[in-house]
Amino acid sequence: MTQKLVIIGNGMAPGRMLEHLFEEDATAYDVTIFNAEPRVNYNRLMLSPVLSGEKTYEDIITHDDAWYEANNVTLLKGAKITEIDRNLKTVTSEAGVVASYDKLVIATGSNPFIIPLPGHDLDGVLVYRDLDDVGAMLTAAKSKGRAVVIGGGLLGLEAAAGLKARGMDVTVLHLMPTLMERQLDPAAGYLLEKAIKDKGIEVLTEVNSKEILGKDGRVSGITLDDGTVIDASIVIMAVGIRPSFSLAKDADIDCNRGILVDDKMQTSDPDVYALGECVEHRGDCYGLVAPLYEMAKVLANNLTGGNAEFTGSVTATKLKVTGVDLYSAGDFAEADDREEIVLRDAAQGIYKRLVLKENRIIGAVQYGETTDGPWFFDLLKKGTDISEMRDSLIFGQAYQGGASLDPMQAVAALPDDAEICGCNGICKSVIVTAITDKKLNTLDEVRSHTKASASCGTCTGLVEQLMSVTLGDTYDPSKVAAVCPCTDLGHDDVRRLIQVKSLKSIPAVMQELEWKTSCGCAKCRPALNYYLVSDWPGEYEDDYQSRYINERVHANIQKDGTYSVVPRMWGGMTSSDELRAIADVVDKFDIPAVKVTGGQRIDMLGVKKEDLLGVWSDLGDAGFVSGQAYAKGLRTVKTCVGSDWCRFGTQDSTGFGIRIEKFMWGSWTPAKLKLAVSGCPRNCSEATCKDIGVICVDSGYDIHFAGAAGLDIKGTELLGHASSEDEALEYIVALTQLYREQGHYLERIYKWAKRVGVDEIRSQILDDDIGRKNLYQRFVYSQKFAQHDPWSERVSGKDKHEFNPLAIFGQEAAE
Amino acid sequence: MNAFKKNWIKIGKLSDIPKRGSRCVKNGDLTIALFRSADDKVFALEDKCPHKNGPLSQGIVHDGCVTCPLHNWVISLETGEVQGPDEGSTLSFPIKQDGDDILLGLQTSSDGIK
Ligand code: SRM
Ligand SMILES: Cc1cc2nc3c(=O)[nH]c(=O)nc-3n(C[C@H](O)[C@H](O)[C@H](O)COP(=O)(O)OP(=O)(O)OC[C@H]3O[C@@H](n4cnc5c(N)ncnc54)[C@H](O)[C@@H]3O)c2cc1C
Ligand code: SF4
Ligand code: FES
């Protein structure tokens, strides 16, 4: 029988462990994961780019829902384990869910340490550990003001730089004389301080905080030991982490500073393993991913009957603050039996120091120029005797053997086993072999096949150089991602060529643009079909076989193969007649579930495919058309009650919403399009997180766009103001048409806006009157061919075969 | 002992199935999906994805494969094998094309069709 494996915590260490486990044996265990965080697994190292706005949460997901599904892993999100019962071999969550295990893995990571200063429990005192912390910081950053960061280590400085990038004033308080003193010697710490200050961040060293001040339960400032008072609207504590082991301790598993494990990652209970930041191994606790990934590999091997061992590892640190280049590894304290080699170039702000013991490197610090970091680290880990190259060692690898300084040659000269990606422990030969054997051409491909540069990303440059060295001129780092493996062209090129070459059918596109497959794939065909529908209204005939099933049969497929049916309820308004007709349909076709959707209308779920035509026919008789709840096209226009009823309503938001929906329904767009109109800034229809939203005000209509409230959450951008309904409609329609013409297939409006620029869009819609009117006209023209209710078309016979079996025969038929 | 023999059943015409499309045939509890490729070859698979039983007949047909509508596994029309990194396979049935007629090959034993 398959054994039950339960994992507590869904961080980076167990994520990697499962990948190795499934590589070794995909069926050995039935896996259940409990995660206190209410989400899938993401790359924690990349929280700082999310904080600074360089990346989104979506960009940093490492294992999405589909991954858990495909690997048959049960992931319980937002489920914190509060008890382990080793006699019954069960774990219990806060909400009372009990799961039994044959093997248990504890991977609870660590907890940020909170200094128990007076006021530490005020609102606005934050730590920096997970996505919720980033969310809290971003909310606080909206109100600008000053952030005080306590702790000038890796996390504190990343938080400070991120908050500064978001427009806050930032002060870093550090107890020690120089920043990052655990990783840097004082000289490098000094250079770092200068660079941080150059970013406009205030740095105070050798200061001790005394009390966090509050007002109405919220942070208002902080006092220091010397009496200085600093105003602050948030305080971030980044003073260190403590392995999270109380759960294990309560279950009488041996713990010290962390959960004690042996070289096989086994705890004092042979059926319980632990890995990640929560463990203590041979006296060490780790706070960086590279050693955790090694543990992950060892544990996966042991869980599948192997006996690999983890014997500890040395770590190297890089700081991920844009514009600061810093690398440190090993031990660099001064001592009698140690020597050092130092290189300083004040003009260029470069500082390098190697600490040697018995002719071997034991510590390396580099600031300002770090390309040789991995090479030094490699020599350090291998304990290479450097006596032979001692004189030129500090100048780096390129100087060894008199080679020139070209970085490409330096990469080419690296030995095969030189480590390129420290986080993942990937060496040069692994990457080169993957590139040549698997014919990899893009950085993304190399990432997904080797994991190199997939964690903290600081070795991306090295990986790219390695790709250039291996692939020669065929590698072009600026190359855009192809639509799919059937072509090398990106979406923009395909859209442009369809226009330039007047391509009007899918076979024509594939022929002219030299598709590599005979008839495309499930990725490119729907994209091409959309581009053609959008570019050649009235000329191109929609190809149903190139549409996803939902759009082909105008209903949403459910997990059991039945469908759901959602009719339009214009602007969310309905009537007793409509409700009665829905009730009758539900009874007549024995529809198992009826639900009010998040889009202000009604969903009938569990309709059999054979019944769809009958359902639509009855709904059509009552005046309904398809709600297109399946379409990459106009979905809903949510409204509030507005001036018709509401005492605050400034305009007829309901009427305007209905008008927009009636004008725009049926139109196809690159991805789904959802609108809302609110009657006043109280915004009850949530217009400011929609693709396009209208907020009515006394003087007219504020038009917003590019919001998101699904996989990402983002408030809208203001497009502009219109003083009449007609004018507002023209802006909205022109904006939609611009998006239809420029968007990549499956790219929501907010992503398109991010790609082409909000200002650019604003100026095309607001400043160019003729352009806007033309966009509006093109939309109106294409609606002539789009506004046909697909349900009534189907009911009246179009492609009827879709809904009936070709033949039915049972056992009798064959006798 | 059961005697096995292959039985060719005429189930319809090529023109009944849209190009790069699919139709279903019901045989008792078993649903069989018939696919027509771009070059007019017909294939038959059980209408059940090896992943989570998704109805393959509702997927997109391309280059000798169909992509399942539920979670995008790609299945070979010829063999029923799952392509790429995923693993598994779906029952496949022999087809004979006689002019425009499509014949489905089922094994019959004395106790019914297999
Ligand atoms: C029915 C409904 C849930 C409900 O019971 O309320 C729903 C159901 C589904 N949503 Fe949704 N979404 C529904 C409102 C929303 C909303 C809220 C809203 O519209 O105000 C959102 C957040 C806003 C947004 O659109 O981003 C929402 C964000 C998503 C997303 C994430 C999209 C994104 O780009 O972030 C998906 C996944 C996707 O599209 O790839 C999704 C996908 C789905 C699918 C189509 C999943 C699927 O592929 O099977 C679900 C279809 C179920 C069905 O058969 O009906 N649904 N979905 C809602 C239908 C509204 C309607 O009347 O048409
Ligand atoms: C902002 C930031 C930047 C970083 N940058 C770097 C870097 O550049 N380089 C580097 O090497 N490292 C970096 N790190 C450190 C690195 O992220 C960690 O070493 C690594 O994530 C630890 O992995 P883990 O699996 O042990 O724990 P985590 O990733 O912390 O995961 C632990 C998970 O367990 C969950 N959990 C805890 N208790 C329970 C419970 N009782 N029940 C259920 N679930 C529970 C938690 O919610 C959490 O999701 C950074 C960390 C942060 C916060
Ligand atoms: S309806 Fe939307 S939120 Fe609910 S399970 Fe489906 S996709 Fe997820
Ligand atoms: S059921 Fe077919 S891919 Fe999931």
XYZ file of C-alpha atoms in Angstrom, chain A residues 117-118 122 124-125 145-151 168-175 200-215 218-236:
55
model
C 10.311 46.908 23.242
C 7.459 48.816 24.797
C 1.113 48.469 18.131
C 2.089 49.162 12.093
C 4.919 47.208 13.737
C 5.337 58.950 5.600
C 8.446 57.451 7.195
C 9.343 53.820 7.696
C 11.849 52.930 10.394
C 13.665 49.648 9.818
C 15.316 48.147 12.879
C 18.240 46.006 11.756
C 8.478 56.289 1.586
C 11.125 58.082 3.616
C 13.233 55.414 5.255
C 15.528 55.286 8.275
C 17.585 52.198 9.122
C 18.614 51.735 12.759
C 21.543 49.410 13.363
C 23.035 48.384 16.672
C 18.352 58.528 -0.062
C 17.954 56.137 2.859
C 19.000 57.444 6.261
C 21.316 55.066 8.155
C 22.039 55.387 11.878
C 24.605 52.952 13.280
C 25.456 52.157 16.880
C 21.985 53.110 18.005
C 19.669 51.227 20.307
C 15.905 51.658 20.186
C 14.146 52.231 23.455
C 10.431 52.535 22.854
C 7.969 52.477 19.985
C 5.544 55.365 20.328
C 1.887 55.067 19.434
C -1.217 57.100 18.888
C -0.946 52.823 15.791
C 2.751 53.499 15.501
C 3.623 57.176 15.476
C 7.369 57.117 16.118
C 10.282 55.614 17.957
C 12.653 56.853 20.672
C 16.294 55.860 20.892
C 18.419 55.304 23.998
C 19.996 58.736 23.612
C 16.568 60.385 23.682
C 16.270 61.072 19.938
C 12.689 60.793 18.680
C 11.982 59.760 15.064
C 8.492 60.073 13.566
C 7.358 56.911 11.828
C 4.181 55.504 10.310
C 5.567 51.963 10.256
C 8.355 50.109 12.025
C 9.855 46.994 10.464
